[in-house]
Amino acid sequence: MLGLKLPTDPRWVNIVEKNIEEILTDHAFCEQKATSTAISLIVSFPEYTELVQEMTALVKEEISHFKMVHDKIIERGWTLGRDRRDDYVIELMKFFPKGGSRTTQLVHRLLYAALIEARSCERFRLLSEELEDQELATFYRNLMVSEANHYTMFLGFARQYGEKKEVDAKWQQLLEYEAKIMSKLGNSEAIHG
Ligand SMILES: [Fe+2]
Ligand SMILES: [Fe+2]
């Protein structure tokens, strides 16, 4: 599914279920970061008209996801806490070398976004299938569909703006690299933890 090389161990859901407040907090920040990523692509690459149009729509969609998660937190009587350290993202960033042409930088940012969407989608699917809390399971099923579309969009833009063969090769390397990161994770109540 989604090209990911290492599926999440379903036992991760057991960890999540013990601390719904924590997973919702982490998830809220994921949606916030997805919004920021879309805005920063508009700021950095204004001349890519089609990208700017799609990112403008994405900003609205991701901030609406943030609100949906935030509403869940409020409904359950909690208050959104501070952001958590995201080891997954820290490790993922190390894959991409600094510098390179403007196009290379754009392709890297698109692949990075595609991968985060793909892994989020995989985790949401697992939550939708395994959570005992049916209300939350339905919530995650709906979000899973959105994130799958985002994954396809980011990967499509990377192939469109970069050199397709090179992009595909880099994507495969990134998937291998990500599988190594994931082999050490899957043990905390974080969307990518
Ligand atoms: Fe989202
Ligand atoms: Fe997304």
PDB file of C-alpha atoms and ligand atoms in Angstrom:
ATOM      1  CA  MET A   1       0.000   0.000   0.000  1.00  0.00           C
ATOM      2  CA  LEU A   2       1.278   3.467  -0.952  1.00  0.00           C
ATOM      3  CA  GLY A   3       4.703   2.018  -1.772  1.00  0.00           C
ATOM      4  CA  LEU A   4       5.720   1.950   1.887  1.00  0.00           C
ATOM      5  CA  LYS A   5       8.292  -0.753   2.567  1.00  0.00           C
ATOM      6  CA  LEU A   6       7.463  -1.506   6.173  1.00  0.00           C
ATOM      7  CA  PRO A   7       3.891  -1.795   7.419  1.00  0.00           C
ATOM      8  CA  THR A   8       3.173  -0.639  10.969  1.00  0.00           C
ATOM      9  CA  ASP A   9       2.788  -3.411  13.524  1.00  0.00           C
ATOM     10  CA  PRO A  10      -0.935  -3.330  14.478  1.00  0.00           C
ATOM     11  CA  ARG A  11       0.097  -3.548  18.149  1.00  0.00           C
ATOM     12  CA  TRP A  12       0.960   0.147  17.848  1.00  0.00           C
ATOM     13  CA  VAL A  13      -2.821   0.753  18.112  1.00  0.00           C
ATOM     14  CA  ASN A  14      -2.838  -0.887  21.555  1.00  0.00           C
ATOM     15  CA  ILE A  15      -0.319   1.707  22.724  1.00  0.00           C
ATOM     16  CA  VAL A  16      -2.370   4.510  21.171  1.00  0.00           C
ATOM     17  CA  GLU A  17      -5.620   3.336  22.761  1.00  0.00           C
ATOM     18  CA  LYS A  18      -4.220   3.753  26.230  1.00  0.00           C
ATOM     19  CA  ASN A  19      -3.643   7.437  25.639  1.00  0.00           C
ATOM     20  CA  ILE A  20      -6.126   8.997  23.214  1.00  0.00           C
ATOM     21  CA  GLU A  21      -5.368  12.490  24.515  1.00  0.00           C
ATOM     22  CA  GLU A  22      -1.723  12.109  23.490  1.00  0.00           C
ATOM     23  CA  ILE A  23      -2.433  10.801  19.973  1.00  0.00           C
ATOM     24  CA  LEU A  24      -4.977  13.569  19.330  1.00  0.00           C
ATOM     25  CA  THR A  25      -2.472  16.176  20.506  1.00  0.00           C
ATOM     26  CA  ASP A  26       0.247  14.813  18.249  1.00  0.00           C
ATOM     27  CA  HIS A  27      -2.221  14.514  15.385  1.00  0.00           C
ATOM     28  CA  ALA A  28      -3.382  18.128  15.780  1.00  0.00           C
ATOM     29  CA  PHE A  29       0.204  19.300  15.327  1.00  0.00           C
ATOM     30  CA  CYS A  30       0.615  17.070  12.250  1.00  0.00           C
ATOM     31  CA  GLU A  31      -2.328  18.830  10.620  1.00  0.00           C
ATOM     32  CA  GLN A  32      -0.886  22.197  11.625  1.00  0.00           C
ATOM     33  CA  LYS A  33       2.480  21.288  10.058  1.00  0.00           C
ATOM     34  CA  ALA A  34       0.753  20.069   6.888  1.00  0.00           C
ATOM     35  CA  THR A  35      -0.856  23.516   6.651  1.00  0.00           C
ATOM     36  CA  SER A  36       2.530  25.227   7.155  1.00  0.00           C
ATOM     37  CA  THR A  37       4.173  23.025   4.518  1.00  0.00           C
ATOM     38  CA  ALA A  38       1.552  24.053   1.946  1.00  0.00           C
ATOM     39  CA  ILE A  39       1.995  27.755   2.824  1.00  0.00           C
ATOM     40  CA  SER A  40       5.778  27.549   2.670  1.00  0.00           C
ATOM     41  CA  LEU A  41       5.651  25.940  -0.805  1.00  0.00           C
ATOM     42  CA  ILE A  42       3.527  28.875  -1.999  1.00  0.00           C
ATOM     43  CA  VAL A  43       6.016  31.327  -0.468  1.00  0.00           C
ATOM     44  CA  SER A  44       9.125  29.596  -1.873  1.00  0.00           C
ATOM     45  CA  PHE A  45       7.887  28.615  -5.360  1.00  0.00           C
ATOM     46  CA  PRO A  46       5.382  31.283  -6.478  1.00  0.00           C
ATOM     47  CA  GLU A  47       6.104  30.838 -10.197  1.00  0.00           C
ATOM     48  CA  TYR A  48       4.825  27.232 -10.208  1.00  0.00           C
ATOM     49  CA  THR A  49       1.238  28.243 -10.941  1.00  0.00           C
ATOM     50  CA  GLU A  50      -0.399  24.838 -10.766  1.00  0.00           C
ATOM     51  CA  LEU A  51       1.394  24.043  -7.503  1.00  0.00           C
ATOM     52  CA  VAL A  52       0.347  27.377  -5.984  1.00  0.00           C
ATOM     53  CA  GLN A  53      -3.293  26.718  -6.922  1.00  0.00           C
ATOM     54  CA  GLU A  54      -3.273  23.240  -5.396  1.00  0.00           C
ATOM     55  CA  MET A  55      -1.388  24.354  -2.281  1.00  0.00           C
ATOM     56  CA  THR A  56      -3.908  27.152  -1.731  1.00  0.00           C
ATOM     57  CA  ALA A  57      -6.690  24.559  -1.696  1.00  0.00           C
ATOM     58  CA  LEU A  58      -4.586  22.301   0.522  1.00  0.00           C
ATOM     59  CA  VAL A  59      -4.019  25.023   3.131  1.00  0.00           C
ATOM     60  CA  LYS A  60      -7.794  25.243   3.609  1.00  0.00           C
ATOM     61  CA  GLU A  61      -8.209  21.479   3.775  1.00  0.00           C
ATOM     62  CA  GLU A  62      -5.357  20.887   6.249  1.00  0.00           C
ATOM     63  CA  ILE A  63      -6.439  23.711   8.557  1.00  0.00           C
ATOM     64  CA  SER A  64      -9.963  22.230   8.484  1.00  0.00           C
ATOM     65  CA  HIS A  65      -8.425  18.876   9.538  1.00  0.00           C
ATOM     66  CA  PHE A  66      -6.667  20.719  12.347  1.00  0.00           C
ATOM     67  CA  LYS A  67      -9.998  22.136  13.460  1.00  0.00           C
ATOM     68  CA  MET A  68     -11.633  18.697  13.330  1.00  0.00           C
ATOM     69  CA  VAL A  69      -8.950  17.253  15.607  1.00  0.00           C
ATOM     70  CA  HIS A  70      -9.009  20.308  17.862  1.00  0.00           C
ATOM     71  CA  ASP A  71     -12.806  19.984  18.167  1.00  0.00           C
ATOM     72  CA  LYS A  72     -12.386  16.330  19.215  1.00  0.00           C
ATOM     73  CA  ILE A  73      -9.922  17.416  21.911  1.00  0.00           C
ATOM     74  CA  ILE A  74     -12.386  20.022  23.209  1.00  0.00           C
ATOM     75  CA  GLU A  75     -15.346  17.586  23.040  1.00  0.00           C
ATOM     76  CA  ARG A  76     -13.464  15.205  25.274  1.00  0.00           C
ATOM     77  CA  GLY A  77     -12.794  17.923  27.812  1.00  0.00           C
ATOM     78  CA  TRP A  78      -9.091  18.413  27.060  1.00  0.00           C
ATOM     79  CA  THR A  79      -6.969  21.390  26.034  1.00  0.00           C
ATOM     80  CA  LEU A  80      -4.399  21.219  23.235  1.00  0.00           C
ATOM     81  CA  GLY A  81      -0.935  21.101  24.784  1.00  0.00           C
ATOM     82  CA  ARG A  82       2.440  22.094  23.383  1.00  0.00           C
ATOM     83  CA  ASP A  83       4.017  20.462  20.337  1.00  0.00           C
ATOM     84  CA  ARG A  84       6.056  17.277  20.817  1.00  0.00           C
ATOM     85  CA  ARG A  85       9.500  16.508  19.481  1.00  0.00           C
ATOM     86  CA  ASP A  86       9.029  14.560  16.233  1.00  0.00           C
ATOM     87  CA  ASP A  87      11.889  12.049  15.873  1.00  0.00           C
ATOM     88  CA  TYR A  88      10.434  10.702  12.641  1.00  0.00           C
ATOM     89  CA  VAL A  89      10.625  14.073  10.907  1.00  0.00           C
ATOM     90  CA  ILE A  90      14.103  14.794  12.345  1.00  0.00           C
ATOM     91  CA  GLU A  91      15.408  11.498  10.918  1.00  0.00           C
ATOM     92  CA  LEU A  92      13.610  11.945   7.607  1.00  0.00           C
ATOM     93  CA  MET A  93      15.179  15.388   7.035  1.00  0.00           C
ATOM     94  CA  LYS A  94      18.651  13.800   7.179  1.00  0.00           C
ATOM     95  CA  PHE A  95      17.950  11.983   3.907  1.00  0.00           C
ATOM     96  CA  PHE A  96      17.910  15.204   1.912  1.00  0.00           C
ATOM     97  CA  PRO A  97      21.222  16.948   1.214  1.00  0.00           C
ATOM     98  CA  LYS A  98      21.358  20.735   1.628  1.00  0.00           C
ATOM     99  CA  GLY A  99      21.809  22.901  -1.470  1.00  0.00           C
ATOM    100  CA  GLY A 100      21.310  21.843  -5.070  1.00  0.00           C
ATOM    101  CA  SER A 101      19.371  23.597  -7.798  1.00  0.00           C
ATOM    102  CA  ARG A 102      16.037  25.247  -7.189  1.00  0.00           C
ATOM    103  CA  THR A 103      14.276  22.378  -8.976  1.00  0.00           C
ATOM    104  CA  THR A 104      16.111  19.827  -6.832  1.00  0.00           C
ATOM    105  CA  GLN A 105      15.059  21.670  -3.698  1.00  0.00           C
ATOM    106  CA  LEU A 106      11.454  21.694  -4.873  1.00  0.00           C
ATOM    107  CA  VAL A 107      11.512  17.982  -5.732  1.00  0.00           C
ATOM    108  CA  HIS A 108      12.975  17.174  -2.311  1.00  0.00           C
ATOM    109  CA  ARG A 109      10.286  19.112  -0.524  1.00  0.00           C
ATOM    110  CA  LEU A 110       7.561  17.438  -2.589  1.00  0.00           C
ATOM    111  CA  LEU A 111       8.935  13.935  -1.927  1.00  0.00           C
ATOM    112  CA  TYR A 112       9.260  14.681   1.772  1.00  0.00           C
ATOM    113  CA  ALA A 113       5.624  15.837   1.864  1.00  0.00           C
ATOM    114  CA  ALA A 114       4.475  12.818  -0.191  1.00  0.00           C
ATOM    115  CA  LEU A 115       6.094  10.411   2.217  1.00  0.00           C
ATOM    116  CA  ILE A 116       4.633  12.027   5.320  1.00  0.00           C
ATOM    117  CA  GLU A 117       1.185  11.913   3.703  1.00  0.00           C
ATOM    118  CA  ALA A 118       1.671   8.240   2.766  1.00  0.00           C
ATOM    119  CA  ARG A 119       2.726   7.218   6.259  1.00  0.00           C
ATOM    120  CA  SER A 120      -0.075   9.286   7.842  1.00  0.00           C
ATOM    121  CA  CYS A 121      -2.540   7.573   5.542  1.00  0.00           C
ATOM    122  CA  GLU A 122      -1.227   4.128   6.534  1.00  0.00           C
ATOM    123  CA  ARG A 123      -1.455   4.990  10.241  1.00  0.00           C
ATOM    124  CA  PHE A 124      -4.980   6.415   9.848  1.00  0.00           C
ATOM    125  CA  ARG A 125      -6.086   3.246   8.062  1.00  0.00           C
ATOM    126  CA  LEU A 126      -4.778   1.153  10.936  1.00  0.00           C
ATOM    127  CA  LEU A 127      -6.565   3.363  13.459  1.00  0.00           C
ATOM    128  CA  SER A 128      -9.795   3.152  11.437  1.00  0.00           C
ATOM    129  CA  GLU A 129      -9.602  -0.666  11.418  1.00  0.00           C
ATOM    130  CA  GLU A 130      -8.312  -1.408  14.891  1.00  0.00           C
ATOM    131  CA  LEU A 131      -9.596   1.253  17.283  1.00  0.00           C
ATOM    132  CA  GLU A 132     -12.360   0.036  19.584  1.00  0.00           C
ATOM    133  CA  ASP A 133     -13.687   3.580  19.912  1.00  0.00           C
ATOM    134  CA  GLN A 134     -16.045   3.519  16.880  1.00  0.00           C
ATOM    135  CA  GLU A 135     -16.481   7.261  16.716  1.00  0.00           C
ATOM    136  CA  LEU A 136     -12.747   7.783  16.391  1.00  0.00           C
ATOM    137  CA  ALA A 137     -12.423   4.852  13.969  1.00  0.00           C
ATOM    138  CA  THR A 138     -14.898   6.549  11.588  1.00  0.00           C
ATOM    139  CA  PHE A 139     -13.109   9.867  12.049  1.00  0.00           C
ATOM    140  CA  TYR A 140      -9.821   8.270  10.942  1.00  0.00           C
ATOM    141  CA  ARG A 141     -11.419   6.452   8.000  1.00  0.00           C
ATOM    142  CA  ASN A 142     -12.546   9.777   6.526  1.00  0.00           C
ATOM    143  CA  LEU A 143      -9.167  11.419   7.053  1.00  0.00           C
ATOM    144  CA  MET A 144      -7.363   8.451   5.516  1.00  0.00           C
ATOM    145  CA  VAL A 145      -9.028   9.140   2.150  1.00  0.00           C
ATOM    146  CA  SER A 146      -7.902  12.797   2.156  1.00  0.00           C
ATOM    147  CA  GLU A 147      -4.304  11.942   2.984  1.00  0.00           C
ATOM    148  CA  ALA A 148      -4.162   9.310   0.224  1.00  0.00           C
ATOM    149  CA  ASN A 149      -5.129  12.004  -2.285  1.00  0.00           C
ATOM    150  CA  HIS A 150      -2.457  14.339  -0.904  1.00  0.00           C
ATOM    151  CA  TYR A 151       0.186  11.652  -1.247  1.00  0.00           C
ATOM    152  CA  THR A 152      -0.711  11.164  -4.923  1.00  0.00           C
ATOM    153  CA  MET A 153      -0.724  14.906  -5.555  1.00  0.00           C
ATOM    154  CA  PHE A 154       2.727  15.546  -4.042  1.00  0.00           C
ATOM    155  CA  LEU A 155       4.314  12.612  -5.835  1.00  0.00           C
ATOM    156  CA  GLY A 156       2.662  13.698  -9.085  1.00  0.00           C
ATOM    157  CA  PHE A 157       4.088  17.226  -8.766  1.00  0.00           C
ATOM    158  CA  ALA A 158       7.573  15.848  -8.022  1.00  0.00           C
ATOM    159  CA  ARG A 159       7.419  13.791 -11.242  1.00  0.00           C
ATOM    160  CA  GLN A 160       6.013  16.716 -13.199  1.00  0.00           C
ATOM    161  CA  TYR A 161       8.586  19.312 -12.123  1.00  0.00           C
ATOM    162  CA  GLY A 162      11.638  17.050 -11.799  1.00  0.00           C
ATOM    163  CA  GLU A 163      13.199  14.576 -14.193  1.00  0.00           C
ATOM    164  CA  LYS A 164      10.825  11.624 -13.930  1.00  0.00           C
ATOM    165  CA  LYS A 165      13.421   8.833 -13.914  1.00  0.00           C
ATOM    166  CA  GLU A 166      15.570  10.581 -11.310  1.00  0.00           C
ATOM    167  CA  VAL A 167      12.541  11.362  -9.178  1.00  0.00           C
ATOM    168  CA  ASP A 168      11.369   7.737  -9.251  1.00  0.00           C
ATOM    169  CA  ALA A 169      14.849   6.497  -8.270  1.00  0.00           C
ATOM    170  CA  LYS A 170      15.072   8.986  -5.418  1.00  0.00           C
ATOM    171  CA  TRP A 171      11.567   8.071  -4.243  1.00  0.00           C
ATOM    172  CA  GLN A 172      12.580   4.383  -4.041  1.00  0.00           C
ATOM    173  CA  GLN A 173      15.707   5.293  -2.024  1.00  0.00           C
ATOM    174  CA  LEU A 174      13.605   7.433   0.269  1.00  0.00           C
ATOM    175  CA  LEU A 175      11.143   4.565   0.832  1.00  0.00           C
ATOM    176  CA  GLU A 176      14.028   2.241   1.784  1.00  0.00           C
ATOM    177  CA  TYR A 177      15.456   4.871   4.120  1.00  0.00           C
ATOM    178  CA  GLU A 178      12.069   5.468   5.741  1.00  0.00           C
ATOM    179  CA  ALA A 179      11.577   1.740   6.362  1.00  0.00           C
ATOM    180  CA  LYS A 180      14.807   1.792   8.434  1.00  0.00           C
ATOM    181  CA  ILE A 181      13.520   4.723  10.502  1.00  0.00           C
ATOM    182  CA  MET A 182      10.174   2.983  11.024  1.00  0.00           C
ATOM    183  CA  SER A 183      11.824  -0.238  12.176  1.00  0.00           C
ATOM    184  CA  LYS A 184      12.904   1.645  15.313  1.00  0.00           C
ATOM    185  CA  LEU A 185       9.508   3.308  15.834  1.00  0.00           C
ATOM    186  CA  GLY A 186       5.936   2.069  16.297  1.00  0.00           C
ATOM    187  CA  ASN A 187       6.182   2.212  20.059  1.00  0.00           C
ATOM    188  CA  SER A 188       4.649   5.513  21.104  1.00  0.00           C
ATOM    189  CA  GLU A 189       1.318   7.287  20.919  1.00  0.00           C
ATOM    190  CA  ALA A 190       2.363   9.568  18.065  1.00  0.00           C
ATOM    191  CA  ILE A 191       1.084   9.536  14.465  1.00  0.00           C
ATOM    192  CA  HIS A 192       4.635   8.876  13.238  1.00  0.00           C
ATOM    193  CA  GLY A 193       6.020   7.536  16.511  1.00  0.00           C
TER     194      GLY A 193
HETATM  195 FE    FE B   1      -4.585  16.423   6.868  1.00  0.00          FE
HETATM  196 FE    FE B   2      -2.550  15.849   4.164  1.00  0.00          FE
END
